[in-house]
JSON list of C-alpha atoms and ligand atoms in Angstrom, two decimals:
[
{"chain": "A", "resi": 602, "resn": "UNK", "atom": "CA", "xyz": [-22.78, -6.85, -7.61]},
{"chain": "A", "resi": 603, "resn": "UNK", "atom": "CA", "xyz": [-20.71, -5.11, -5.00]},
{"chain": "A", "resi": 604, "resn": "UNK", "atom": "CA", "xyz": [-19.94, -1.36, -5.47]},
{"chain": "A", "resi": 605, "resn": "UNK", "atom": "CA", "xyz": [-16.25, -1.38, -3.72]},
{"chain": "A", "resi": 606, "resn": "UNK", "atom": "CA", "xyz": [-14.40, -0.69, -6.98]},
{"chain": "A", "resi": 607, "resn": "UNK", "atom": "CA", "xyz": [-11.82, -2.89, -5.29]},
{"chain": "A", "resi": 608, "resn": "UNK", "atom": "CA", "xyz": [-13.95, -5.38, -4.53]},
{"chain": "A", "resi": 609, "resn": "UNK", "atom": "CA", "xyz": [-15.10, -5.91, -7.83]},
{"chain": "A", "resi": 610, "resn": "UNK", "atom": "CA", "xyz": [-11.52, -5.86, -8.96]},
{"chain": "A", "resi": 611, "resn": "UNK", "atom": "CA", "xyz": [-11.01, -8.81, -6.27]},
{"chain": "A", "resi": 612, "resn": "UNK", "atom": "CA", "xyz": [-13.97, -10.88, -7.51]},
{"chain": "A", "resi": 613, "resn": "UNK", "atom": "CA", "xyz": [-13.04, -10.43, -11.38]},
{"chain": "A", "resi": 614, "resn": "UNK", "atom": "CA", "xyz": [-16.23, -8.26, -11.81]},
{"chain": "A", "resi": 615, "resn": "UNK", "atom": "CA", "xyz": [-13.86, -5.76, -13.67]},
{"chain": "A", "resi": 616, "resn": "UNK", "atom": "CA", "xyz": [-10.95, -5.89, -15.20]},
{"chain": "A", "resi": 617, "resn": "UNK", "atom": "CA", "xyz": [-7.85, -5.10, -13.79]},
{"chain": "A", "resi": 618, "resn": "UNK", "atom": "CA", "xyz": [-3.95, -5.60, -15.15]},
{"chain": "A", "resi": 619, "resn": "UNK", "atom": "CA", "xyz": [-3.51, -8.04, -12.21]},
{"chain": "A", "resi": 620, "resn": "UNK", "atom": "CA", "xyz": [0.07, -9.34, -12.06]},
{"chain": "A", "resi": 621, "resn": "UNK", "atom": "CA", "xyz": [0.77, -11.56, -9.13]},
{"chain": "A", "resi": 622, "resn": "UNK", "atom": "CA", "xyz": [-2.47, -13.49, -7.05]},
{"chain": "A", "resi": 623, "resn": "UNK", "atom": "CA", "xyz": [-2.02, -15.25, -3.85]},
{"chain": "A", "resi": 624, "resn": "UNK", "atom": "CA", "xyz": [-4.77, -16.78, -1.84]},
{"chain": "A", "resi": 625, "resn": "UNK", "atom": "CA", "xyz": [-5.52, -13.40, -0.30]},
{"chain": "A", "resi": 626, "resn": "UNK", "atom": "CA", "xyz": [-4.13, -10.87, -2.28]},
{"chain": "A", "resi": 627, "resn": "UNK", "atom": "CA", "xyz": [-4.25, -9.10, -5.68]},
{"chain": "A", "resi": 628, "resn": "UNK", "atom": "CA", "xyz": [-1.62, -7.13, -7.26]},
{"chain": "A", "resi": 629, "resn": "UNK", "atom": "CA", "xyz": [-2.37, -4.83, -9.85]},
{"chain": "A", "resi": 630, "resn": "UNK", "atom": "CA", "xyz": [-1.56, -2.05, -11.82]},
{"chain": "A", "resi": 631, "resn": "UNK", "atom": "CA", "xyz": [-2.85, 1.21, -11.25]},
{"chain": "A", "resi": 632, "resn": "UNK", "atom": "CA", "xyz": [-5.14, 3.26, -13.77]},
{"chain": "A", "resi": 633, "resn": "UNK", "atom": "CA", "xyz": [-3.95, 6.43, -12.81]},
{"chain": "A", "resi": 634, "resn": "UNK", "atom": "CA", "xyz": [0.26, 5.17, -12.76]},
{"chain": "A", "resi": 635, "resn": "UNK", "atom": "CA", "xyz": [2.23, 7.81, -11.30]},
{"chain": "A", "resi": 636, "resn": "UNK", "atom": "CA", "xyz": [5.44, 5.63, -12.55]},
{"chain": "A", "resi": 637, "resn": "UNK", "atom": "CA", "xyz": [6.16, 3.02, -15.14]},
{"chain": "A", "resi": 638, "resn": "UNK", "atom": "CA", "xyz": [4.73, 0.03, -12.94]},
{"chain": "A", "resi": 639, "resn": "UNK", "atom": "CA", "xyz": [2.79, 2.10, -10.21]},
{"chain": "A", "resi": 640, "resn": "UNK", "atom": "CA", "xyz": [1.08, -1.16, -8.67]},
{"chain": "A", "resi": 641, "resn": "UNK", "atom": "CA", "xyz": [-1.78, -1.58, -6.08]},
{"chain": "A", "resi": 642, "resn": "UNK", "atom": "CA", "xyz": [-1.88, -4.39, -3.32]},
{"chain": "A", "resi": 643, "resn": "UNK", "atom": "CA", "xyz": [-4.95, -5.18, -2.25]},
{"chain": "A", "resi": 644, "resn": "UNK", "atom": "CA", "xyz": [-6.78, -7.94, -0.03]},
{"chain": "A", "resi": 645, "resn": "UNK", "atom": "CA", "xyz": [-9.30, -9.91, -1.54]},
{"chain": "A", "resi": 646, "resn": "UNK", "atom": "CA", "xyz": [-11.57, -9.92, 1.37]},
{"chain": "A", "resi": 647, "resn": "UNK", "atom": "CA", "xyz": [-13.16, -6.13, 1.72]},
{"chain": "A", "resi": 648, "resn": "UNK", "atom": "CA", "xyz": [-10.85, -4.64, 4.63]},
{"chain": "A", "resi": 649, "resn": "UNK", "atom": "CA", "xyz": [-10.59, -0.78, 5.18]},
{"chain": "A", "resi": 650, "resn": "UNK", "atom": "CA", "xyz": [-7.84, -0.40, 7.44]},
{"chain": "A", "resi": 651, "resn": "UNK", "atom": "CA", "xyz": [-4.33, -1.85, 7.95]},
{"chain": "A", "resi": 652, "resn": "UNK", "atom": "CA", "xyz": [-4.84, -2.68, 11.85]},
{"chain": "A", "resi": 653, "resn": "UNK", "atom": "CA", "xyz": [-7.99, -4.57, 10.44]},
{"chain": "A", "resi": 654, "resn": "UNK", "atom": "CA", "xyz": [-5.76, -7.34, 9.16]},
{"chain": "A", "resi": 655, "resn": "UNK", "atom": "CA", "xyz": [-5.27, -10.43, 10.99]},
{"chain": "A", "resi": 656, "resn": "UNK", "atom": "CA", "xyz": [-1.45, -11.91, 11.57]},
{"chain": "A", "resi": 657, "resn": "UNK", "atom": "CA", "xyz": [-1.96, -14.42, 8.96]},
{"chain": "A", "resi": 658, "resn": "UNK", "atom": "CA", "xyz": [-2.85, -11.95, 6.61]},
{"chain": "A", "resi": 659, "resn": "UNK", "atom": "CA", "xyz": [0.28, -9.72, 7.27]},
{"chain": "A", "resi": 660, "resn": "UNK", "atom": "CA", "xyz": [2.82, -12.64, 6.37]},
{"chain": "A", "resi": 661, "resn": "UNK", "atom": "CA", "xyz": [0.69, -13.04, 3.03]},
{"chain": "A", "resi": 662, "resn": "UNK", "atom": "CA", "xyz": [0.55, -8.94, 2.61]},
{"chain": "A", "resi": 663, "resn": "UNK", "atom": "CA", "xyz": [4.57, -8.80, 2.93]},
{"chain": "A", "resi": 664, "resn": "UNK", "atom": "CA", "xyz": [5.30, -12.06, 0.74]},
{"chain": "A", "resi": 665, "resn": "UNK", "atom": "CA", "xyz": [2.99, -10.46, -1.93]},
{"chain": "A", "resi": 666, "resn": "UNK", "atom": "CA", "xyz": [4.89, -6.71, -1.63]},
{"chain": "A", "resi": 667, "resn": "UNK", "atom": "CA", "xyz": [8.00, -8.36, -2.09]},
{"chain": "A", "resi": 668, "resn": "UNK", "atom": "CA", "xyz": [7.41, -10.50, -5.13]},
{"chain": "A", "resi": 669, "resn": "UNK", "atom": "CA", "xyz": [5.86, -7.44, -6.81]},
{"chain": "A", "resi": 670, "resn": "UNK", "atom": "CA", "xyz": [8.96, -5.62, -5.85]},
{"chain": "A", "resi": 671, "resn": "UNK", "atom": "CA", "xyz": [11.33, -8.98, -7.42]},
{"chain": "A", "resi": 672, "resn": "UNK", "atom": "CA", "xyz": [8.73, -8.89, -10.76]},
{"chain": "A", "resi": 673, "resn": "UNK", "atom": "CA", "xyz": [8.97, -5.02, -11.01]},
{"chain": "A", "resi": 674, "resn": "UNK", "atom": "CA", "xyz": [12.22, -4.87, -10.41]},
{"chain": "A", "resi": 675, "resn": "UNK", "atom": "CA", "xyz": [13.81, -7.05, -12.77]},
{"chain": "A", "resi": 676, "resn": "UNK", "atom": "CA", "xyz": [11.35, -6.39, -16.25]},
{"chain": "A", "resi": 677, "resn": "UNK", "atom": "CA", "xyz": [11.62, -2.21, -15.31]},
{"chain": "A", "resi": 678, "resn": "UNK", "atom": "CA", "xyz": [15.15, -2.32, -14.13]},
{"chain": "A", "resi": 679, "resn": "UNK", "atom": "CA", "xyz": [15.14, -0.11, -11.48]},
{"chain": "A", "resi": 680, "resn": "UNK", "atom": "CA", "xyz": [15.66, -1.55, -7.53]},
{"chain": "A", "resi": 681, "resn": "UNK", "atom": "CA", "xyz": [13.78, 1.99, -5.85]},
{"chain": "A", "resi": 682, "resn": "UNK", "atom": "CA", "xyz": [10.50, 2.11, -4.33]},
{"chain": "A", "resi": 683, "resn": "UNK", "atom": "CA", "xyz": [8.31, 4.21, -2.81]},
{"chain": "A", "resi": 684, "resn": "UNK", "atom": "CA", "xyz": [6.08, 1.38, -0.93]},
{"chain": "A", "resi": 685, "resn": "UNK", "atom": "CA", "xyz": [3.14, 2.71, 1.33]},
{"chain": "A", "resi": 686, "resn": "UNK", "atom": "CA", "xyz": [-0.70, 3.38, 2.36]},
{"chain": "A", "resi": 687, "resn": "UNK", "atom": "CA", "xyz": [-3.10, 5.97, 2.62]},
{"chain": "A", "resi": 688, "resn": "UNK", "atom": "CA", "xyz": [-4.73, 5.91, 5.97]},
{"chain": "A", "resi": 689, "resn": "UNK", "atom": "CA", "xyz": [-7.34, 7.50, 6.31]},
{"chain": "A", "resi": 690, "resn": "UNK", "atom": "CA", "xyz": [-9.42, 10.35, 4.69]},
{"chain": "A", "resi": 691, "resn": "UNK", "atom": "CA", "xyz": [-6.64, 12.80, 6.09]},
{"chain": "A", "resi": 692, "resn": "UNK", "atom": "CA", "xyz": [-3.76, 10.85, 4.55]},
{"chain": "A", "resi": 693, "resn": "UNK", "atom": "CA", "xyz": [-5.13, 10.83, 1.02]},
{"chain": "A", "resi": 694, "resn": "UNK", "atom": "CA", "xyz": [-6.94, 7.72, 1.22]},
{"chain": "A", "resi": 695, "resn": "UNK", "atom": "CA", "xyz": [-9.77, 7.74, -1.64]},
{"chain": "A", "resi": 696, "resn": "UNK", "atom": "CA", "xyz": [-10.93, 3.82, -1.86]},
{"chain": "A", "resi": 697, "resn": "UNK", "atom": "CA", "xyz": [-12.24, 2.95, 1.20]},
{"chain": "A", "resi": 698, "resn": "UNK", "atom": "CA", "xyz": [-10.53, -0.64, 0.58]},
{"chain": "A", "resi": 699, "resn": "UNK", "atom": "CA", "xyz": [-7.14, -1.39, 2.12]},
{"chain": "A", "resi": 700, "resn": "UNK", "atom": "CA", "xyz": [-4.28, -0.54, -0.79]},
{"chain": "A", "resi": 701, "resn": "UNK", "atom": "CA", "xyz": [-0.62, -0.66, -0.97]},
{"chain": "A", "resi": 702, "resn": "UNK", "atom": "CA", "xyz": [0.75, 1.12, -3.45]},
{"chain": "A", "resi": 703, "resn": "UNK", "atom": "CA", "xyz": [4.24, -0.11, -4.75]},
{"chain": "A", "resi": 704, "resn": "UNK", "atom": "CA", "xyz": [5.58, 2.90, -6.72]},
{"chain": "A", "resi": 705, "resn": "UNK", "atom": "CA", "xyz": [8.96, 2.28, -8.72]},
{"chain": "A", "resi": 706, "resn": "UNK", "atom": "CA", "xyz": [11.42, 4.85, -8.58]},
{"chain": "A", "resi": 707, "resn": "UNK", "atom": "CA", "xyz": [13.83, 6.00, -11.51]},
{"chain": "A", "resi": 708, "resn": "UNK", "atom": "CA", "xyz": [16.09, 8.42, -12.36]},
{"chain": "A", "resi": 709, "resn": "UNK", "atom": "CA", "xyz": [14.92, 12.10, -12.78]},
{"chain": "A", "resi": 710, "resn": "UNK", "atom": "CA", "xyz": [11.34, 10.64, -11.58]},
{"chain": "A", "resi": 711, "resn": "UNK", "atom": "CA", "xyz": [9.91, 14.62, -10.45]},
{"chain": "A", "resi": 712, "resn": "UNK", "atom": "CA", "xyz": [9.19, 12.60, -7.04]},
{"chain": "A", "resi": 713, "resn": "UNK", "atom": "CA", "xyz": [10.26, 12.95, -2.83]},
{"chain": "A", "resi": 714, "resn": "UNK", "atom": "CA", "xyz": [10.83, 10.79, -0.66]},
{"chain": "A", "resi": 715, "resn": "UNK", "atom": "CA", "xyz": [7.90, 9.54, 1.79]},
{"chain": "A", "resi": 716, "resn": "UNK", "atom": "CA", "xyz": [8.91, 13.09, 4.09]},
{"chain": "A", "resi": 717, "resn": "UNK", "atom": "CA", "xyz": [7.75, 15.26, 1.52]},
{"chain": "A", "resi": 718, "resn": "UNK", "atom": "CA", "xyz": [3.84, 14.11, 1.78]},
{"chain": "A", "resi": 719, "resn": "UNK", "atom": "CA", "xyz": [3.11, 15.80, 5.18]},
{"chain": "A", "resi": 720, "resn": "UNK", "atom": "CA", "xyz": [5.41, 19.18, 6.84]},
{"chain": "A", "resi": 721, "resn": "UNK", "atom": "CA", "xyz": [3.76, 19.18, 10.33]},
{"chain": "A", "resi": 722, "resn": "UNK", "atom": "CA", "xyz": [6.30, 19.25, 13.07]},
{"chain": "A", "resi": 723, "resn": "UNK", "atom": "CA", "xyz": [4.70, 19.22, 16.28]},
{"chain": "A", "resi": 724, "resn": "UNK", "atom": "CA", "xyz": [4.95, 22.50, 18.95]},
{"chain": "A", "resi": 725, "resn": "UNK", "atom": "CA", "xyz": [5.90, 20.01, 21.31]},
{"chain": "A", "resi": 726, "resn": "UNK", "atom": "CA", "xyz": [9.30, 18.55, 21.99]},
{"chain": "A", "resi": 727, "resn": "UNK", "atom": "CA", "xyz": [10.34, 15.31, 21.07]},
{"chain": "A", "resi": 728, "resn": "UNK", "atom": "CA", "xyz": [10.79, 14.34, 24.54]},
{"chain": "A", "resi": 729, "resn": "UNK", "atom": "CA", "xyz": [6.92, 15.32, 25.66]},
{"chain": "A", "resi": 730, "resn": "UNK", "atom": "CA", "xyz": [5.60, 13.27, 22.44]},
{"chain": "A", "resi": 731, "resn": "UNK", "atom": "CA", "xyz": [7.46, 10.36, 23.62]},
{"chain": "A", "resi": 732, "resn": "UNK", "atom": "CA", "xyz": [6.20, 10.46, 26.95]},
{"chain": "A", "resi": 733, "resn": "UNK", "atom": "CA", "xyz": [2.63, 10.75, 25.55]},
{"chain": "A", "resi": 734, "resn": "UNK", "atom": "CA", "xyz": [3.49, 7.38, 23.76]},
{"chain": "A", "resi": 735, "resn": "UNK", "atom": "CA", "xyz": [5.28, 5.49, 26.00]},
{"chain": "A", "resi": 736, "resn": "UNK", "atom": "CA", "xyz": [4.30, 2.81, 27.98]},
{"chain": "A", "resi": 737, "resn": "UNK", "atom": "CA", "xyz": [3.11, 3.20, 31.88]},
{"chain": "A", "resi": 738, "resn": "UNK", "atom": "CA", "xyz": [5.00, 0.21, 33.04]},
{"chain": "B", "resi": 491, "resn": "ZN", "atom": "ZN1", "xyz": [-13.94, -3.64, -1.06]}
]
């Protein structure tokens, strides 16, 4: 038996509140909802990070996130969504299993928007962080 909680999830060792499957991915609800429909998206093969999907995989990933968003959207009635990852330790990640989490928004929901998880503005100007990132040629 695999100890990835996720991975268990994936291979129907436990039981989850799964509401769409494709040939790669799971959708489920979370345990711990932090909103009426608070889902999880997660690959069925055990990947950690999101750079450690393949292009194949990403067209799957986004078909999934959107037909969660259609299914959500129309039996909760709402059309807002906080839709994101946790990457890394640092960003709050706690499963070391890739997750999206598809987070419905309503009215009077006590949340932010995705600026409000991290206040870190850099002592550098815009300008020198671009030309950090930019590309040589
Ligand atoms: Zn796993």
């Amino acid at each position: 038996m695999s100890k990835c909680l996720f991975c268990q999830i994936a291979n129907k060792e436990l039981k989850a509140f799964i509401l769409l499957e494709n040939e790669n991915f799971l959708s489920f609800l979370d345990i711990k909802p932090h909103s009426p429909g608070h889902s999880l998206i997660i690959p069925k093969k055990h990947l950690v990070s999101f750079t450690d999907l393949s292009e194949e995989l990403y067209q799957d990933l986004i078909r999934i996130i959107k037909e969660a968003i259609f299914k959500i959207s129309k039996k909760l009635k709402t059309s807002d969504f906080t839709i994101g990852i946790n990457e890394g330790k640092l960003a709050g990640r706690l499963i070391d299993h890739l997750h999206f989490h598809v987070i419905p928004r309503f009215p009077n929901d006590n949340g932010g928007s995705i600026h409000s998880v991290v206040y870190n503005p850099p002592s550098q100007s815009v300008e020198e962080i671009y030309n950090l990132l930019k590309d040589e040629n």
